[in-house]
Amino acid sequence: MSAAVAALRRAGETKRVAVGYGFWIFLLSDIVMFSCFFASYAVLVHATAGGQQARQLFDLDRVALETACLLVSSFTCGLASIASGRRSAVLFHVSMAATLLLGVTFLSLEVTEFMSMVARIAGPTHSAFLSALFALVGCHGVHVSIGLLWLMTMMAQVYAKGFRDDVSRRILCFTLFWHALDIVWVALFTVVYLIGVAP
Amino acid sequence: MSEFIPAHKAAEVAPGDLPAGDTESAVLGYVIGLVLAGGLTVVSFYITRGRLFWPPSIPTALIVLAVAQIGVHLVFFLHITSGPDSTNNILALAFGILIVFLIIAGSLWIMGNLNHNMLPMDQIMNMQR
């Protein structure tokens, strides 16, 4: 390997570290934003204005299913990042498609939950508790929706352009984003659903 | 004793980047992470639904399990390690955790204090007459 090629490769690695680190800082600031929603939820959880409380609203079976979907999708997303590192397009597309399917299942479960709550006169306008709940869970749901759009974009880019350096940097950022969403969901199902329902 | 690596020689790794090694060990890392995280999730749901545990202890136990699971996610999925090539990632994470702690604990403290010192609602209504 000539010295010029070695220098180019080193520059590429430096760029990858800088991009990954910058995106890591963004994710941490995103988590700080989520912590504001968590704080307002924790402050307002008892402000039910005579309406329904957490215990009467939540269906733990549905939450368990949502949790399983996101956890397994985090795993398949990890497989996609391995596939991207090994330049294996087939494994990449299969594991990204599995991630997409699990993410869509998660979102549809969440949307039906919201719709059933609104139908039971427990929409976001009913009490401060419900406003904080819809804001917090909805904010995570919006992140998952954006993540799914990004996921499909990455599948299209790998299909059209292959594992170029810039594409594989974007895949690194996408996997970071998806794993971070799963971390937020761990805090969310514990603080909102399990502690809300716990005796 | 581990060998000292000067700062200018310790190459950085991007957060989330796979550690060097073969495909099998990389997949194995994700499998271990999935099993540990899944186990902690199952325990969380079980202690919430089961009637085996002393109820006042359950919220604390759930918080501890969640923190443990977040740790599992960080190590096995995001590959945040304590190695010299990951110092920047760890420092940023530590700062993020500090801010999250300040926001949540500070909000609960201040709002709880205000709530505690506020007059009951019927007395406020009487004062407005």
Short mmCIF file of C-alpha atoms in Angstrom, two decimals:
data_model
loop_
_atom_site.label_atom_id
_atom_site.label_comp_id
_atom_site.label_asym_id
_atom_site.label_seq_id
_atom_site.Cartn_x
_atom_site.Cartn_y
_atom_site.Cartn_z
CA MET A 1 0.00 0.00 0.00
CA SER A 2 1.43 3.35 -1.00
CA ALA A 3 1.84 6.17 1.47
CA ALA A 4 -0.83 8.25 -0.27
CA VAL A 5 -3.45 5.47 0.04
CA ALA A 6 -2.52 4.99 3.72
CA ALA A 7 -2.94 8.73 4.38
CA LEU A 8 -6.33 8.71 2.62
CA ARG A 9 -7.51 5.76 4.69
CA ARG A 10 -6.37 7.46 7.92
CA ALA A 11 -8.27 10.62 6.92
CA GLY A 12 -11.38 8.52 6.29
CA GLU A 13 -11.13 6.93 9.74
CA THR A 14 -10.66 10.34 11.38
CA LYS A 15 -13.75 11.63 9.59
CA ARG A 16 -15.77 8.60 10.70
CA VAL A 17 -14.78 9.21 14.35
CA ALA A 18 -15.63 12.92 14.08
CA VAL A 19 -19.04 12.24 12.49
CA GLY A 20 -19.89 9.53 15.02
CA TYR A 21 -18.81 11.71 17.94
CA GLY A 22 -20.78 14.71 16.68
CA PHE A 23 -23.88 12.58 16.30
CA TRP A 24 -23.30 11.17 19.81
CA ILE A 25 -23.34 14.76 21.17
CA PHE A 26 -26.61 15.39 19.29
CA LEU A 27 -28.14 12.21 20.74
CA LEU A 28 -27.14 13.24 24.28
CA SER A 29 -28.78 16.65 23.77
CA ASP A 30 -31.86 14.85 22.43
CA ILE A 31 -31.89 12.77 25.63
CA VAL A 32 -31.61 15.99 27.67
CA MET A 33 -34.73 17.21 25.81
CA PHE A 34 -36.50 13.95 26.65
CA SER A 35 -35.52 14.43 30.30
CA CYS A 36 -37.51 17.71 30.30
CA PHE A 37 -40.59 15.80 29.11
CA PHE A 38 -39.93 13.15 31.77
CA ALA A 39 -39.60 15.85 34.45
CA SER A 40 -42.88 17.51 33.44
CA TYR A 41 -44.60 14.11 33.39
CA ALA A 42 -43.28 13.27 36.87
CA VAL A 43 -44.44 16.66 38.21
CA LEU A 44 -47.92 16.39 36.64
CA VAL A 45 -48.63 12.67 37.09
CA HIS A 46 -51.14 13.28 39.90
CA ALA A 47 -52.80 16.31 38.27
CA THR A 48 -55.64 14.25 36.80
CA ALA A 49 -58.39 16.91 37.24
CA GLY A 50 -60.82 14.25 38.43
CA GLY A 51 -60.27 12.21 35.23
CA GLN A 52 -58.73 8.78 34.71
CA GLN A 53 -55.44 7.85 36.38
CA ALA A 54 -52.52 5.86 35.00
CA ARG A 55 -53.76 2.64 36.62
CA GLN A 56 -57.09 2.70 34.76
CA LEU A 57 -55.59 3.64 31.38
CA PHE A 58 -52.68 1.33 30.61
CA ASP A 59 -52.75 -2.14 29.10
CA LEU A 60 -49.52 -3.91 30.09
CA ASP A 61 -49.92 -6.67 27.46
CA ARG A 62 -49.72 -4.09 24.71
CA VAL A 63 -46.74 -2.38 26.38
CA ALA A 64 -44.92 -5.73 26.69
CA LEU A 65 -45.47 -6.35 22.98
CA GLU A 66 -44.22 -2.83 22.10
CA THR A 67 -41.14 -3.37 24.29
CA ALA A 68 -40.39 -6.71 22.64
CA CYS A 69 -40.71 -5.13 19.17
CA LEU A 70 -38.27 -2.32 19.95
CA LEU A 71 -35.76 -4.58 21.72
CA VAL A 72 -35.62 -7.13 18.89
CA SER A 73 -35.46 -4.28 16.35
CA SER A 74 -32.42 -2.92 18.21
CA PHE A 75 -30.84 -6.37 17.78
CA THR A 76 -31.63 -6.56 14.05
CA CYS A 77 -30.31 -3.01 13.68
CA GLY A 78 -27.05 -4.24 15.27
CA LEU A 79 -26.94 -7.07 12.71
CA ALA A 80 -27.38 -4.46 9.96
CA SER A 81 -24.36 -2.52 11.27
CA ILE A 82 -22.30 -5.74 11.27
CA ALA A 83 -23.46 -6.39 7.69
CA SER A 84 -22.45 -2.86 6.73
CA GLY A 85 -18.99 -3.38 8.28
CA ARG A 86 -18.62 -6.66 6.31
CA ARG A 87 -20.01 -5.09 3.08
CA SER A 88 -22.73 -7.75 2.84
CA ALA A 89 -25.68 -6.15 1.01
CA VAL A 90 -28.01 -9.16 1.37
CA LEU A 91 -27.62 -9.43 5.17
CA PHE A 92 -27.91 -5.63 5.42
CA HIS A 93 -31.20 -5.46 3.51
CA VAL A 94 -32.69 -8.46 5.35
CA SER A 95 -31.88 -7.11 8.81
CA MET A 96 -32.95 -3.55 7.94
CA ALA A 97 -36.25 -4.91 6.57
CA ALA A 98 -36.77 -6.82 9.84
CA THR A 99 -36.03 -3.61 11.79
CA LEU A 100 -38.53 -1.73 9.61
CA LEU A 101 -41.23 -4.36 10.15
CA LEU A 102 -40.74 -4.33 13.94
CA GLY A 103 -40.71 -0.53 14.01
CA VAL A 104 -43.95 -0.32 12.01
CA THR A 105 -45.55 -2.88 14.39
CA PHE A 106 -44.44 -0.76 17.36
CA LEU A 107 -45.87 2.43 15.84
CA SER A 108 -49.20 0.84 14.94
CA LEU A 109 -49.56 -0.53 18.50
CA GLU A 110 -48.85 2.95 19.87
CA VAL A 111 -51.30 4.67 17.51
CA THR A 112 -54.11 2.22 18.38
CA GLU A 113 -53.35 2.83 22.08
CA PHE A 114 -53.65 6.60 21.60
CA MET A 115 -56.87 6.17 19.62
CA SER A 116 -58.43 3.96 22.28
CA MET A 117 -57.49 6.50 24.97
CA VAL A 118 -59.05 9.37 23.02
CA ALA A 119 -62.17 7.22 22.49
CA ARG A 120 -62.41 6.68 26.29
CA ILE A 121 -62.49 10.47 26.88
CA ALA A 122 -58.86 10.42 28.01
CA GLY A 123 -57.37 12.56 25.23
CA PRO A 124 -54.53 15.04 25.76
CA THR A 125 -56.94 17.92 26.46
CA HIS A 126 -58.58 16.28 29.47
CA SER A 127 -56.00 16.88 32.23
CA ALA A 128 -52.44 18.05 32.82
CA PHE A 129 -51.46 14.42 33.43
CA LEU A 130 -52.80 13.33 30.04
CA SER A 131 -51.18 16.32 28.26
CA ALA A 132 -47.81 15.38 29.75
CA LEU A 133 -48.36 11.70 28.89
CA PHE A 134 -49.26 12.35 25.24
CA ALA A 135 -46.36 14.81 24.90
CA LEU A 136 -43.81 12.36 26.30
CA VAL A 137 -44.97 9.16 24.57
CA GLY A 138 -45.87 11.07 21.40
CA CYS A 139 -42.40 12.66 21.25
CA HIS A 140 -40.85 9.18 21.34
CA GLY A 141 -43.32 8.04 18.68
CA VAL A 142 -42.36 10.96 16.41
CA HIS A 143 -38.69 10.00 16.84
CA VAL A 144 -39.50 6.40 15.84
CA SER A 145 -41.40 7.65 12.76
CA ILE A 146 -38.45 9.80 11.69
CA GLY A 147 -36.15 6.83 12.36
CA LEU A 148 -38.25 4.64 10.05
CA LEU A 149 -38.05 7.23 7.25
CA TRP A 150 -34.27 7.38 7.77
CA LEU A 151 -34.10 3.55 7.75
CA MET A 152 -35.84 3.35 4.35
CA THR A 153 -33.55 6.09 3.02
CA MET A 154 -30.49 4.07 4.09
CA MET A 155 -31.82 0.91 2.41
CA ALA A 156 -32.36 2.91 -0.80
CA GLN A 157 -28.89 4.48 -0.61
CA VAL A 158 -27.15 1.14 -0.09
CA TYR A 159 -29.18 -0.28 -2.99
CA ALA A 160 -28.30 2.64 -5.29
CA LYS A 161 -24.77 3.57 -4.17
CA GLY A 162 -23.39 0.57 -2.29
CA PHE A 163 -21.33 0.81 0.90
CA ARG A 164 -19.49 4.03 0.05
CA ASP A 165 -17.70 5.76 2.93
CA ASP A 166 -20.32 8.51 3.25
CA VAL A 167 -23.17 5.99 3.13
CA SER A 168 -21.56 3.84 5.81
CA ARG A 169 -21.07 6.93 8.04
CA ARG A 170 -24.81 7.58 7.72
CA ILE A 171 -25.50 3.94 8.64
CA LEU A 172 -23.35 4.41 11.76
CA CYS A 173 -25.40 7.48 12.76
CA PHE A 174 -28.68 5.68 12.03
CA THR A 175 -27.77 2.71 14.24
CA LEU A 176 -26.76 5.10 17.05
CA PHE A 177 -30.11 6.88 16.69
CA TRP A 178 -32.09 3.64 16.75
CA HIS A 179 -30.28 2.26 19.82
CA ALA A 180 -30.76 5.60 21.62
CA LEU A 181 -34.52 5.42 20.93
CA ASP A 182 -34.57 2.00 22.57
CA ILE A 183 -32.77 3.44 25.63
CA VAL A 184 -35.41 6.20 25.89
CA TRP A 185 -38.11 3.53 25.60
CA VAL A 186 -36.56 1.59 28.55
CA ALA A 187 -36.92 4.72 30.72
CA LEU A 188 -40.39 5.33 29.29
CA PHE A 189 -41.94 1.90 29.89
CA THR A 190 -40.47 1.84 33.40
CA VAL A 191 -41.44 5.36 34.53
CA VAL A 192 -44.76 5.74 32.72
CA TYR A 193 -46.26 2.29 32.33
CA LEU A 194 -44.80 -0.03 35.00
CA ILE A 195 -44.57 2.48 37.88
CA GLY A 196 -47.97 3.87 36.78
CA VAL A 197 -49.60 0.45 37.09
CA ALA A 198 -47.54 -0.90 40.04
CA PRO A 199 -49.61 -1.51 43.20
CA MET B 1 -0.65 -3.41 35.13
CA SER B 2 -1.92 -2.07 31.84
CA GLU B 3 0.46 -0.26 29.57
CA PHE B 4 0.26 3.54 29.58
CA ILE B 5 -0.84 4.93 26.21
CA PRO B 6 0.01 8.59 25.53
CA ALA B 7 -2.96 10.65 24.40
CA HIS B 8 -1.59 11.32 20.93
CA LYS B 9 -1.15 7.60 20.25
CA ALA B 10 -4.51 6.34 21.54
CA ALA B 11 -6.69 6.19 18.43
CA GLU B 12 -10.30 7.21 19.04
CA VAL B 13 -13.25 5.06 18.09
CA ALA B 14 -16.63 6.39 17.00
CA PRO B 15 -19.47 5.56 19.40
CA GLY B 16 -21.43 2.59 18.11
CA ASP B 17 -18.54 1.35 15.99
CA LEU B 18 -17.87 -2.35 16.21
CA PRO B 19 -14.81 -3.53 18.12
CA ALA B 20 -12.21 -5.23 15.96
CA GLY B 21 -12.78 -8.97 15.57
CA ASP B 22 -14.54 -11.56 13.47
CA THR B 23 -18.22 -11.57 12.56
CA GLU B 24 -19.06 -14.37 15.00
CA SER B 25 -17.82 -12.46 18.05
CA ALA B 26 -19.62 -9.30 16.87
CA VAL B 27 -22.93 -11.20 16.52
CA LEU B 28 -22.29 -12.89 19.87
CA GLY B 29 -21.99 -9.44 21.52
CA TYR B 30 -25.43 -8.44 20.24
CA VAL B 31 -26.91 -11.81 21.28
CA ILE B 32 -25.54 -11.38 24.83
CA GLY B 33 -26.97 -7.85 24.91
CA LEU B 34 -30.37 -9.05 23.66
CA VAL B 35 -30.52 -11.86 26.25
CA LEU B 36 -29.48 -9.62 29.17
CA ALA B 37 -31.80 -6.76 28.19
CA GLY B 38 -34.68 -9.17 27.51
CA GLY B 39 -34.14 -10.86 30.88
CA LEU B 40 -34.17 -7.53 32.74
CA THR B 41 -37.35 -6.49 30.87
CA VAL B 42 -39.09 -9.76 31.77
CA VAL B 43 -38.12 -9.32 35.45
CA SER B 44 -39.49 -5.73 35.39
CA PHE B 45 -42.86 -6.81 34.00
CA TYR B 46 -42.98 -9.83 36.30
CA ILE B 47 -42.46 -7.91 39.55
CA THR B 48 -45.07 -5.33 38.47
CA ARG B 49 -47.73 -7.94 37.76
CA GLY B 50 -46.85 -10.57 40.35
CA ARG B 51 -48.25 -10.32 43.83
CA LEU B 52 -45.10 -11.75 45.39
CA PHE B 53 -43.36 -8.52 46.30
CA TRP B 54 -43.83 -5.90 48.99
CA PRO B 55 -45.64 -3.13 47.01
CA PRO B 56 -43.71 -0.07 48.31
CA SER B 57 -40.42 -1.64 47.14
CA ILE B 58 -41.57 -2.12 43.54
CA PRO B 59 -40.94 1.42 42.09
CA THR B 60 -37.37 1.45 43.46
CA ALA B 61 -36.72 -2.04 42.10
CA LEU B 62 -38.08 -0.99 38.69
CA ILE B 63 -35.78 2.07 38.56
CA VAL B 64 -32.76 -0.10 39.45
CA LEU B 65 -33.68 -2.64 36.74
CA ALA B 66 -34.13 0.16 34.17
CA VAL B 67 -30.72 1.67 34.98
CA ALA B 68 -29.15 -1.78 34.66
CA GLN B 69 -30.86 -2.32 31.31
CA ILE B 70 -29.70 1.08 30.02
CA GLY B 71 -26.18 0.04 31.02
CA VAL B 72 -26.54 -3.20 29.04
CA HIS B 73 -27.74 -1.23 25.99
CA LEU B 74 -24.80 1.20 26.24
CA VAL B 75 -22.19 -1.57 26.49
CA PHE B 76 -23.52 -4.23 24.11
CA PHE B 77 -25.44 -2.16 21.52
CA LEU B 78 -23.68 1.23 21.52
CA HIS B 79 -20.22 -0.24 22.38
CA ILE B 80 -19.41 2.53 24.86
CA THR B 81 -16.41 1.13 26.71
CA SER B 82 -14.05 2.40 29.40
CA GLY B 83 -11.02 1.93 27.13
CA PRO B 84 -8.57 4.75 26.32
CA ASP B 85 -9.96 4.98 22.75
CA SER B 86 -13.42 5.84 24.09
CA THR B 87 -12.61 8.60 26.60
CA ASN B 88 -14.38 11.37 24.67
CA ASN B 89 -17.53 9.29 24.32
CA ILE B 90 -17.58 8.52 28.06
CA LEU B 91 -16.97 12.17 29.02
CA ALA B 92 -19.83 13.38 26.81
CA LEU B 93 -22.06 10.67 28.26
CA ALA B 94 -21.14 11.64 31.82
CA PHE B 95 -22.00 15.29 31.11
CA GLY B 96 -25.33 14.23 29.56
CA ILE B 97 -26.17 12.11 32.61
CA LEU B 98 -25.33 15.06 34.91
CA ILE B 99 -27.70 17.40 33.02
CA VAL B 100 -30.48 14.77 32.92
CA PHE B 101 -30.11 14.23 36.67
CA LEU B 102 -30.18 18.00 37.40
CA ILE B 103 -33.30 18.54 35.27
CA ILE B 104 -35.30 15.64 36.70
CA ALA B 105 -34.23 15.82 40.35
CA GLY B 106 -34.31 19.64 40.34
CA SER B 107 -37.82 19.81 38.83
CA LEU B 108 -39.20 17.25 41.28
CA TRP B 109 -37.53 18.99 44.24
CA ILE B 110 -38.67 22.54 43.36
CA MET B 111 -42.22 21.56 42.36
CA GLY B 112 -42.62 19.29 45.39
CA ASN B 113 -41.46 22.12 47.65
CA LEU B 114 -43.87 24.62 46.05
CA ASN B 115 -46.71 22.12 46.31
CA HIS B 116 -45.89 21.54 49.97
CA ASN B 117 -45.89 25.27 50.79
CA MET B 118 -49.02 26.15 48.81
CA LEU B 119 -52.27 26.83 50.62
CA PRO B 120 -55.02 24.28 50.02
CA MET B 121 -57.19 25.26 47.05
CA ASP B 122 -60.35 26.13 49.07
CA GLN B 123 -58.41 28.65 51.19
CA ILE B 124 -57.04 30.33 48.04
CA MET B 125 -60.62 30.61 46.77
CA ASN B 126 -61.69 32.22 50.07
CA MET B 127 -58.88 34.80 49.89
CA GLN B 128 -60.03 35.92 46.46
CA ARG B 129 -63.46 37.00 47.71
#
